[in-house]
PDB file of C-alpha atoms in Angstrom:
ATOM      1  CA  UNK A   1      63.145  75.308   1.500  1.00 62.00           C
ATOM      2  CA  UNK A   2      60.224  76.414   3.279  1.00 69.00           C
ATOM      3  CA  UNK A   3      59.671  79.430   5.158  1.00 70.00           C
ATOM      4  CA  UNK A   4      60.154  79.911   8.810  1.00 66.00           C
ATOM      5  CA  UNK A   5      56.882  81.570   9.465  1.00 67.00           C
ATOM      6  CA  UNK A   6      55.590  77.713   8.145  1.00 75.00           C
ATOM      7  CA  UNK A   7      57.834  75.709  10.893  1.00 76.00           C
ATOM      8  CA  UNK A   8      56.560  77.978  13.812  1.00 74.00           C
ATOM      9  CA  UNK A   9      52.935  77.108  12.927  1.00 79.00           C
ATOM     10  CA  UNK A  10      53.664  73.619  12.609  1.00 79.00           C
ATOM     11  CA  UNK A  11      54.867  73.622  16.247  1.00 75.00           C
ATOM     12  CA  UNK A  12      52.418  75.795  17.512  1.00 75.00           C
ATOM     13  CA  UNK A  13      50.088  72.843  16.300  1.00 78.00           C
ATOM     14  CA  UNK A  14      51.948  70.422  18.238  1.00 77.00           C
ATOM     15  CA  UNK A  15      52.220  71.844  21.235  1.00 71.00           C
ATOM     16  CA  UNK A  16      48.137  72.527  21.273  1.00 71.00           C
ATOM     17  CA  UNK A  17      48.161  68.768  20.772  1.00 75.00           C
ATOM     18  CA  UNK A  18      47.136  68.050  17.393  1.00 82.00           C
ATOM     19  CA  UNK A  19      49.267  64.644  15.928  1.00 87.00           C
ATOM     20  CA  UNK A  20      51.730  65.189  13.110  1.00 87.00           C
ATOM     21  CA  UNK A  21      49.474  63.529  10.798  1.00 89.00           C
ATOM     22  CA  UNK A  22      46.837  66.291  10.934  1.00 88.00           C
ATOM     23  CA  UNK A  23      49.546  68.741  11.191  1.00 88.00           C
ATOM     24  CA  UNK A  24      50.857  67.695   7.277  1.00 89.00           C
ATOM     25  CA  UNK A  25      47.098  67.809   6.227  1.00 89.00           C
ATOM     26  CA  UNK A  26      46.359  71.284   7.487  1.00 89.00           C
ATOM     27  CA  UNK A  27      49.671  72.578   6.535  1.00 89.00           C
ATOM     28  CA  UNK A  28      49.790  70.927   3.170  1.00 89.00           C
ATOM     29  CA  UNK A  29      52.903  69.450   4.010  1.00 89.00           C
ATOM     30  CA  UNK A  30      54.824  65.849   4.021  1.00 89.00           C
ATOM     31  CA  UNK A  31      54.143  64.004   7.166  1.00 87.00           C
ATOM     32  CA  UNK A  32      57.840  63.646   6.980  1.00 85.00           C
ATOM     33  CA  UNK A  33      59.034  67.410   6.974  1.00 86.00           C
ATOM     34  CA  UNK A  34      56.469  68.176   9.781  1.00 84.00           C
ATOM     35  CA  UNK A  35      57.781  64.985  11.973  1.00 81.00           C
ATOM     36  CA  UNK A  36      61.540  66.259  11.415  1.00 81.00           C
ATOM     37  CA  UNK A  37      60.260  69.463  12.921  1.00 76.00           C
ATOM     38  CA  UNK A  38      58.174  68.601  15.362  1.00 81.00           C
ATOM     39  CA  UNK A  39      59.622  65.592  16.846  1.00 77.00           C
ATOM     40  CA  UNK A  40      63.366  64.704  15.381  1.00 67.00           C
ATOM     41  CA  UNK A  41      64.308  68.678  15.890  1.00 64.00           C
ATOM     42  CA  UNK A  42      62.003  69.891  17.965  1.00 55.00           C
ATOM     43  CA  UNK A  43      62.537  74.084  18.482  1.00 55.00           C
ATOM     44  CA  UNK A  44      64.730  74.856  21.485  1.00 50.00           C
ATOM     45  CA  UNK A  45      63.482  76.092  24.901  1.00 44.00           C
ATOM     46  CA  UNK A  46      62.883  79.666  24.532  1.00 45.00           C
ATOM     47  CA  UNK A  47      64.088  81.706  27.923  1.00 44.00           C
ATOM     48  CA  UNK A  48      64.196  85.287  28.972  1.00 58.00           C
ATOM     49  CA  UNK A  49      61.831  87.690  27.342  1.00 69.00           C
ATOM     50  CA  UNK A  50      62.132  85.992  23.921  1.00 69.00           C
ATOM     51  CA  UNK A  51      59.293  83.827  25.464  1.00 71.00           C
ATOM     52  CA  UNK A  52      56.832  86.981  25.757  1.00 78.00           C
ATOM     53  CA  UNK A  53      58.075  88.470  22.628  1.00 84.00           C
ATOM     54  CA  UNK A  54      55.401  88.626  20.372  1.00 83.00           C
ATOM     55  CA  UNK A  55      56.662  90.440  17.473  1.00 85.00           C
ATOM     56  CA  UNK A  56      59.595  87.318  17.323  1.00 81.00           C
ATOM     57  CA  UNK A  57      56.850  84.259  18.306  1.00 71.00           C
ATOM     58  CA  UNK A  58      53.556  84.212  17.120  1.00 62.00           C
ATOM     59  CA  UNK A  59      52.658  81.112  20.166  1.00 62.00           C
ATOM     60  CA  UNK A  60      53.774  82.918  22.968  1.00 60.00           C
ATOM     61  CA  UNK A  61      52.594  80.776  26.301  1.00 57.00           C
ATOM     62  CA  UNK A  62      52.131  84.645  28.256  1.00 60.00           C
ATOM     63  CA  UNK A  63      50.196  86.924  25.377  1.00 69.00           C
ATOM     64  CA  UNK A  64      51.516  90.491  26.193  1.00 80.00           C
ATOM     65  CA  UNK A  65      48.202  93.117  27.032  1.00 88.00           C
ATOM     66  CA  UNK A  66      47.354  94.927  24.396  1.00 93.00           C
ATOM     67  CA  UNK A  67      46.139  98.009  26.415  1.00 95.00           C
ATOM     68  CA  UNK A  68      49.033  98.117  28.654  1.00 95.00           C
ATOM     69  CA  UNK A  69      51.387  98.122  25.409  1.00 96.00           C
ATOM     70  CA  UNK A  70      49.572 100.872  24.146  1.00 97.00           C
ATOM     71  CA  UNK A  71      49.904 102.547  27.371  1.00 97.00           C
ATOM     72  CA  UNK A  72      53.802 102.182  27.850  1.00 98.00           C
ATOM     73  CA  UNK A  73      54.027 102.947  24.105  1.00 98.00           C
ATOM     74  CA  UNK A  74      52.538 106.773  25.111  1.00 98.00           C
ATOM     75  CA  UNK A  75      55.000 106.510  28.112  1.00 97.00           C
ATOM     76  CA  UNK A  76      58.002 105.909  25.921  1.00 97.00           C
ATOM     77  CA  UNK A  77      57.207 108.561  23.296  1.00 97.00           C
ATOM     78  CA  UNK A  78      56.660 110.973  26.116  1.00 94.00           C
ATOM     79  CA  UNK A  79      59.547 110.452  29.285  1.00 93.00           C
ATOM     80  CA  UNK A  80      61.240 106.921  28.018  1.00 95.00           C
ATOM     81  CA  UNK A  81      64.646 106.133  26.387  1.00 92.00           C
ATOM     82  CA  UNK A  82      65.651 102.466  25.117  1.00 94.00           C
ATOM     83  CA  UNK A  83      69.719 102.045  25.583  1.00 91.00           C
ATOM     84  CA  UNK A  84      71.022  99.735  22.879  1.00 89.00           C
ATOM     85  CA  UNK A  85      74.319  99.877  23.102  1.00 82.00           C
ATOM     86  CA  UNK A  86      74.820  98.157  26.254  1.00 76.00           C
ATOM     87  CA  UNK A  87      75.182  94.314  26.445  1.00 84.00           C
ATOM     88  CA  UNK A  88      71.541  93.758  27.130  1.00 89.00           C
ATOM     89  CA  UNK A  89      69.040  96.481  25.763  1.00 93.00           C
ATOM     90  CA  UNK A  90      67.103  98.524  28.742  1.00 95.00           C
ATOM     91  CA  UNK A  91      63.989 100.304  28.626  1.00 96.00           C
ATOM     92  CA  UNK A  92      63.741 103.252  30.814  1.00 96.00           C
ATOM     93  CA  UNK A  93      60.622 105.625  31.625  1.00 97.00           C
ATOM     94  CA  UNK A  94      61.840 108.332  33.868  1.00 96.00           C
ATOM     95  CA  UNK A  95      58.383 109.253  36.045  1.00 94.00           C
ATOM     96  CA  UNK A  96      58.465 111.749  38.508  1.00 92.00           C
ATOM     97  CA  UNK A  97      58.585 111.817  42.470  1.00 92.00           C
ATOM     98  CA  UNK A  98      55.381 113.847  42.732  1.00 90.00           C
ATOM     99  CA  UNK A  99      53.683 111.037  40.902  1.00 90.00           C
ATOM    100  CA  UNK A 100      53.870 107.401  43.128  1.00 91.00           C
ATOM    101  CA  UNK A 101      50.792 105.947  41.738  1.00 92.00           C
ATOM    102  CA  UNK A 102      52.276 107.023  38.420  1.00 93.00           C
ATOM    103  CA  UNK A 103      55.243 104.731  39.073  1.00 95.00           C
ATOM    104  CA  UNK A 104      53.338 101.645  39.983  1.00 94.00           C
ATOM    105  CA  UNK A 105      51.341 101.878  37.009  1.00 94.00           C
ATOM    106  CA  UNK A 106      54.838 102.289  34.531  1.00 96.00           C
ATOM    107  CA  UNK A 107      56.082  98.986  37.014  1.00 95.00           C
ATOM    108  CA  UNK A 108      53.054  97.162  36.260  1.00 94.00           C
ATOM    109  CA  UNK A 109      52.689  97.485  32.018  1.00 95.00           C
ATOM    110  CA  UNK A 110      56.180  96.826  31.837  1.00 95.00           C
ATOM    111  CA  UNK A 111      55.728  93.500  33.234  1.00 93.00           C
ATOM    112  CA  UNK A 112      52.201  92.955  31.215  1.00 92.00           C
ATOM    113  CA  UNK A 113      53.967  93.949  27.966  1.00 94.00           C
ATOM    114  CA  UNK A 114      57.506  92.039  28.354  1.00 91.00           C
ATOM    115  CA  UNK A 115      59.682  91.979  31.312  1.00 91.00           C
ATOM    116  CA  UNK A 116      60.622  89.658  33.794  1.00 87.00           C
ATOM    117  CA  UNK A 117      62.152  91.675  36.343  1.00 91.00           C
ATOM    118  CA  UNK A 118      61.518  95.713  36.825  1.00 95.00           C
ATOM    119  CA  UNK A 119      64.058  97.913  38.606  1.00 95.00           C
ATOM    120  CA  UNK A 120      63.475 101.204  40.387  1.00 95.00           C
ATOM    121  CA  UNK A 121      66.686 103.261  40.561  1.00 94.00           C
ATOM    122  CA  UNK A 122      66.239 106.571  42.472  1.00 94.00           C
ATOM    123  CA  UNK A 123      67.406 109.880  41.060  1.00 91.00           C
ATOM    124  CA  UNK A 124      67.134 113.481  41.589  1.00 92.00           C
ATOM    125  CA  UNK A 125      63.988 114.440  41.954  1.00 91.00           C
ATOM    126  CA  UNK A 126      62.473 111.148  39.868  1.00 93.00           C
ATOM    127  CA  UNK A 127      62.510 107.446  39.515  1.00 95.00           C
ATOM    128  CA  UNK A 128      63.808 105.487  36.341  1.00 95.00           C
ATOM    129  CA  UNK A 129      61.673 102.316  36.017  1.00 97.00           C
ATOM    130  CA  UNK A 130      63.777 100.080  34.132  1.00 96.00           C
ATOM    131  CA  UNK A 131      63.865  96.344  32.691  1.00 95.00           C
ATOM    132  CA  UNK A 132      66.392  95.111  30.895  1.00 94.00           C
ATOM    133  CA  UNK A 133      65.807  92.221  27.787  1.00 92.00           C
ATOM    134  CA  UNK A 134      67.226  91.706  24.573  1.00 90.00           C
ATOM    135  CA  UNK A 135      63.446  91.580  22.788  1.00 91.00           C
ATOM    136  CA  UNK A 136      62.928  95.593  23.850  1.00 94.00           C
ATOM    137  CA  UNK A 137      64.126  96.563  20.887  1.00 94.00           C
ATOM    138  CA  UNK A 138      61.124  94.383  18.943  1.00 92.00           C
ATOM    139  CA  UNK A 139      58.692  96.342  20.610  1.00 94.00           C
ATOM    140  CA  UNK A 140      59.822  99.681  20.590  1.00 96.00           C
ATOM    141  CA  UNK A 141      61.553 100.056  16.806  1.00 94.00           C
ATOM    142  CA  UNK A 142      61.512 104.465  17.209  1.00 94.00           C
ATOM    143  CA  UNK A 143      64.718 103.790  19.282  1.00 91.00           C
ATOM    144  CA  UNK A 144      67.479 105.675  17.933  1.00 88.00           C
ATOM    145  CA  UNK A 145      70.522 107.762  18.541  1.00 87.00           C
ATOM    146  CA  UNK A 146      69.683 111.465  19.061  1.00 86.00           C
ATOM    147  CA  UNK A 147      66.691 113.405  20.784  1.00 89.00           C
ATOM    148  CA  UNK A 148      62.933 112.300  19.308  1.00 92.00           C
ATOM    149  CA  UNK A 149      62.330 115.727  18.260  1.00 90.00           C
ATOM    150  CA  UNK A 150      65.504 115.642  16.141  1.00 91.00           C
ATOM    151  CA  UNK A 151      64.471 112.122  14.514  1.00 93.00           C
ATOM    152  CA  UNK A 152      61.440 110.962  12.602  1.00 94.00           C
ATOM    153  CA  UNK A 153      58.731 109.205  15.356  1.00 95.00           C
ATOM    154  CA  UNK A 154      56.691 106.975  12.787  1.00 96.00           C
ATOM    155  CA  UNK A 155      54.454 103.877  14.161  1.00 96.00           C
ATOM    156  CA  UNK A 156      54.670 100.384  12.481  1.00 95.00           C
ATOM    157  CA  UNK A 157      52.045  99.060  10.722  1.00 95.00           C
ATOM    158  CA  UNK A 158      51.430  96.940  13.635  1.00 94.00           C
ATOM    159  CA  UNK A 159      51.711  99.621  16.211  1.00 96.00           C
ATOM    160  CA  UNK A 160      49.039 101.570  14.786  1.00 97.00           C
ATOM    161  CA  UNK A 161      46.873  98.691  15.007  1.00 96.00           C
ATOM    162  CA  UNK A 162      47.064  98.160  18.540  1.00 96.00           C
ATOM    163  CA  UNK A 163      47.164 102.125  19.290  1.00 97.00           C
ATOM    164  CA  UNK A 164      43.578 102.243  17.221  1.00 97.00           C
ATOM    165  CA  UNK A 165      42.236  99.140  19.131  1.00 97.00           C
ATOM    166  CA  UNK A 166      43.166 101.240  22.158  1.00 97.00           C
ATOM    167  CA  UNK A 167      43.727 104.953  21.626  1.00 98.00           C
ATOM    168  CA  UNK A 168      42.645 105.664  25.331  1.00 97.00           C
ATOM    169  CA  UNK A 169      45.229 103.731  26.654  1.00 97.00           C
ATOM    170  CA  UNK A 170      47.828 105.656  24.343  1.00 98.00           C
ATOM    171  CA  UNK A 171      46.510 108.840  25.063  1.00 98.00           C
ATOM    172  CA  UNK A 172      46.970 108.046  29.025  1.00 97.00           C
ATOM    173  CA  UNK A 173      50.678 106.814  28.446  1.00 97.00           C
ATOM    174  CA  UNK A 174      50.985 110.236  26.262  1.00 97.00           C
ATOM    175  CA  UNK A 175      49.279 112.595  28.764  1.00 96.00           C
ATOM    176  CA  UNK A 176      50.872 111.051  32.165  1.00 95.00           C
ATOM    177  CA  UNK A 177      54.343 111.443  30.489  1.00 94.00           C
ATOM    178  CA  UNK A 178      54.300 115.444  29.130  1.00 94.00           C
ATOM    179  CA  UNK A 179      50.879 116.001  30.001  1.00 94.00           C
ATOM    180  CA  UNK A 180      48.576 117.418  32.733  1.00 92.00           C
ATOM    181  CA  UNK A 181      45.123 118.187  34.482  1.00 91.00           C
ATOM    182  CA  UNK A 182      44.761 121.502  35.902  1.00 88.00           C
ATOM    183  CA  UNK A 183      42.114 124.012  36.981  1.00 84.00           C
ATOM    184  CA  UNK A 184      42.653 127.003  34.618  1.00 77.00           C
ATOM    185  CA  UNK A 185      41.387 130.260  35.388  1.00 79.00           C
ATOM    186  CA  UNK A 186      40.573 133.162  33.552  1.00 74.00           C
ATOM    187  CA  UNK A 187      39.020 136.569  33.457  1.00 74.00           C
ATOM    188  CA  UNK A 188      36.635 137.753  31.174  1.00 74.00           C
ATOM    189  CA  UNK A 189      35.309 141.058  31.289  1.00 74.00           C
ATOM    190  CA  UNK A 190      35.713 141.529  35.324  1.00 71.00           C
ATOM    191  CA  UNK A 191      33.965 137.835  35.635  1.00 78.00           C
ATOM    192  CA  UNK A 192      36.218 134.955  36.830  1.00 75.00           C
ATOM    193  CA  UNK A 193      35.873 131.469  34.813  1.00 74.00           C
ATOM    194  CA  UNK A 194      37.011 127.949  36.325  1.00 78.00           C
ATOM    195  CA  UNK A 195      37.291 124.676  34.220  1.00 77.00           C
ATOM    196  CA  UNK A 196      39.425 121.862  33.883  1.00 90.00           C
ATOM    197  CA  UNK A 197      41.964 121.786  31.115  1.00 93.00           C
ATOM    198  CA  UNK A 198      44.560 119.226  29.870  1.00 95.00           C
ATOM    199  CA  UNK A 199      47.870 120.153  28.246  1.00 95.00           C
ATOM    200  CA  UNK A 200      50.280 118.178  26.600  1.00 97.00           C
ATOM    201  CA  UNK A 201      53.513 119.355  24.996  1.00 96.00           C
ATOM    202  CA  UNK A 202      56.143 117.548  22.780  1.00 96.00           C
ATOM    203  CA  UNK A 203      58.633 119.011  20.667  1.00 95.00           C
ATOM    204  CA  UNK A 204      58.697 116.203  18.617  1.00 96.00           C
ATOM    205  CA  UNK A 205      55.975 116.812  15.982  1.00 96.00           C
ATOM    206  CA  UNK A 206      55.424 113.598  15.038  1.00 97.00           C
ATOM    207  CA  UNK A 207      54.688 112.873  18.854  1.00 97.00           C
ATOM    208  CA  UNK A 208      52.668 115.839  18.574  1.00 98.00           C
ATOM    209  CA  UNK A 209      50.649 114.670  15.467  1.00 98.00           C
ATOM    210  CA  UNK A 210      50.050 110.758  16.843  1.00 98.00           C
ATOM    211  CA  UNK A 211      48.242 112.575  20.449  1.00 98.00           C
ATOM    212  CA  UNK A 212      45.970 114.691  17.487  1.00 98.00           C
ATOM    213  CA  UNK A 213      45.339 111.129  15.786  1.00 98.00           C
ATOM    214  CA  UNK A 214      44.533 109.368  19.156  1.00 98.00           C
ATOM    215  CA  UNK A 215      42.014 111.885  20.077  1.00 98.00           C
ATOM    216  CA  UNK A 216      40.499 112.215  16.617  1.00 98.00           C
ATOM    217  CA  UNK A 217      40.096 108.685  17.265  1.00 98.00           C
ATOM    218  CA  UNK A 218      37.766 109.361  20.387  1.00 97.00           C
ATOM    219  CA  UNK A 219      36.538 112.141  18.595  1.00 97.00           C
ATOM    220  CA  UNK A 220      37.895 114.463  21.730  1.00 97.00           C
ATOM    221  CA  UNK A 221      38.322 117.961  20.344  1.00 97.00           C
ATOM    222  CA  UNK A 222      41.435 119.749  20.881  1.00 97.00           C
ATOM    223  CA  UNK A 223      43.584 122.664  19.252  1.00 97.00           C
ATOM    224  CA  UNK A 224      47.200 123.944  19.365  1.00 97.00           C
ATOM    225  CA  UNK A 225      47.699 126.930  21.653  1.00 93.00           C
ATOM    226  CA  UNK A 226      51.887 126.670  20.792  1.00 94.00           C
ATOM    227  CA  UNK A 227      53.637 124.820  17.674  1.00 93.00           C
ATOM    228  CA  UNK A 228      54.497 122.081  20.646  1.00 94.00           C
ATOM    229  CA  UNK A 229      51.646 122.385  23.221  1.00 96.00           C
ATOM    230  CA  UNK A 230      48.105 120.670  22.205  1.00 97.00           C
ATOM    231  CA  UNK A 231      45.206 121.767  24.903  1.00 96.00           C
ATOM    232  CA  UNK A 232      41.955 120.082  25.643  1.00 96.00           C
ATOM    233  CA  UNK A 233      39.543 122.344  27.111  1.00 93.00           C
ATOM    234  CA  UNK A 234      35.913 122.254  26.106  1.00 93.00           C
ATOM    235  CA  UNK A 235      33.748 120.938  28.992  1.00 92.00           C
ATOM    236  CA  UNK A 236      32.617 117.806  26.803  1.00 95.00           C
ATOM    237  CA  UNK A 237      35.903 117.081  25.398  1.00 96.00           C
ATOM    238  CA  UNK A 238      37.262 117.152  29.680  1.00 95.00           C
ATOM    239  CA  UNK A 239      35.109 114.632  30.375  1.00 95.00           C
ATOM    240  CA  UNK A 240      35.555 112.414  27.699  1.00 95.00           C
ATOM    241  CA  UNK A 241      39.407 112.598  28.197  1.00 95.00           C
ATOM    242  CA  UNK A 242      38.774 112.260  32.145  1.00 94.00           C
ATOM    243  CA  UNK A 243      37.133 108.824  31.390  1.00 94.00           C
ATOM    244  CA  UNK A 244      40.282 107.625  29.431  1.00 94.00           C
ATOM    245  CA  UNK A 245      43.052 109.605  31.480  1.00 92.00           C
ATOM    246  CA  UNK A 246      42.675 111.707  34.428  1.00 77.00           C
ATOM    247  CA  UNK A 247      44.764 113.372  36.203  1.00 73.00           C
ATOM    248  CA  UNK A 248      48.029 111.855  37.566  1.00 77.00           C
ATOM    249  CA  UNK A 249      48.396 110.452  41.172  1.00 75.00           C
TER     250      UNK A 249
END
């Protein structure tokens, strides 16, 4: 019996062309086996996201972006919430009112990273981007029952991998979900100082400890102010998180 992970790379080879006979050779296989899979049972048509699903197919036709997976991956951890018990998994990122461009820009990495079809439904005071797809689940395996603060958050292997390729991207996703940009003031022996500052807050301290990781990554200096708020507010540090976030529109 061979392994599965074997019959998918024989018919990735196919379908890129090569012949069955230097199929068996690179595969080490009998020209038989490979012409049973390739041409006598040839895999089914894959529909629906299962044919953007990367974690299931290693050939998908439309590769998902990296970057924007690492950017919805922030904006799940932060405002999203992936319903499982219905018929047909959803992913949901609530984003608020004040924040249109922020809502275009959930709309468009879902539909780099998986779906097929995005719906806005309007509710009080913010928008739920949702897409529903039985291969959500694949890509987002910290769904659970319960609040994220009351559950463990830990990436996959995998995840981590994509987050370090592109912790700038995570650390936008993280920031324009329980994060902001603001001018902070303060008063210092009678003199007034003005500087930009980010905050982002999480209850969840694993959340918490992945947004330290991401911007040890960048080497962006930061420090805890509460157990569940993380500031950024050395004039260096702004800028270099400016470049990879900015402030929400």
């Amino acid at each position: 019996m061979h392994p599965p992970q074997l019959r998918t790379r024989a018919r990735a080879l196919r379908a890129r062309g090569d012949n069955i006979r230097s199929i068996a050779r690179t595969l080490s296989l009998p020209y038989t086996t490979v012409w049973h899979w390739c041409v006598d049972r040839p895999e089914p048509a894959v529909v629906g996201t299962a044919a953007r699903c990367f974690r299931c197919s290693p050939a998908v036709e439309n590769q998902t972006d990296p970057a924007a997976y690492a950017y919805l991956l922030g904006l799940y951890l932060g405002d999203g919430h992936l319903v499982t018990s219905d018929r047909v998994p959803v992913l949901r990122i609530y984003c608020s009112d004040s924040w249109p461009h922020l809502i275009e820009a959930c709309e468009s990495a879902m539909r780099a990273v998986l779906a097929n079809k995005v719906q806005r439904i309007q509710k009080r005071g913010c928008v739920a981007v949702q897409s529903t797809g039985k291969h959500w689940p694949c890509l987002f395996p910290q769904h659970g029952p319960g609040k994220k603060h009351q559950r463990p958050i830990v990436l996959a292997d995998w995840q981590r991998e994509i987050v370090t390729a592109h912790p700038g991207h995570f650390l936008r996703g993280l920031f324009h979900s329980d994060g902001s940009r603001f001018t902070n003031r303060v008063t210092v022996r009678g003199r007034e100082y003005v500087y930009p500052r980010y905050m982002f807050s999480n209850r969840s301290t694993d959340i918490m400890s992945l947004c330290q990781w991401a911007l040890d990554l960048l080497g962006i200096a930061w420090r805890m102010n509460l157990p569940w708020s993380l500031s950024v507010a050395r004039r260096e540090a702004v800028a270099a998180l400016d470049r990879h976030v900015g402030p929400k529109s």
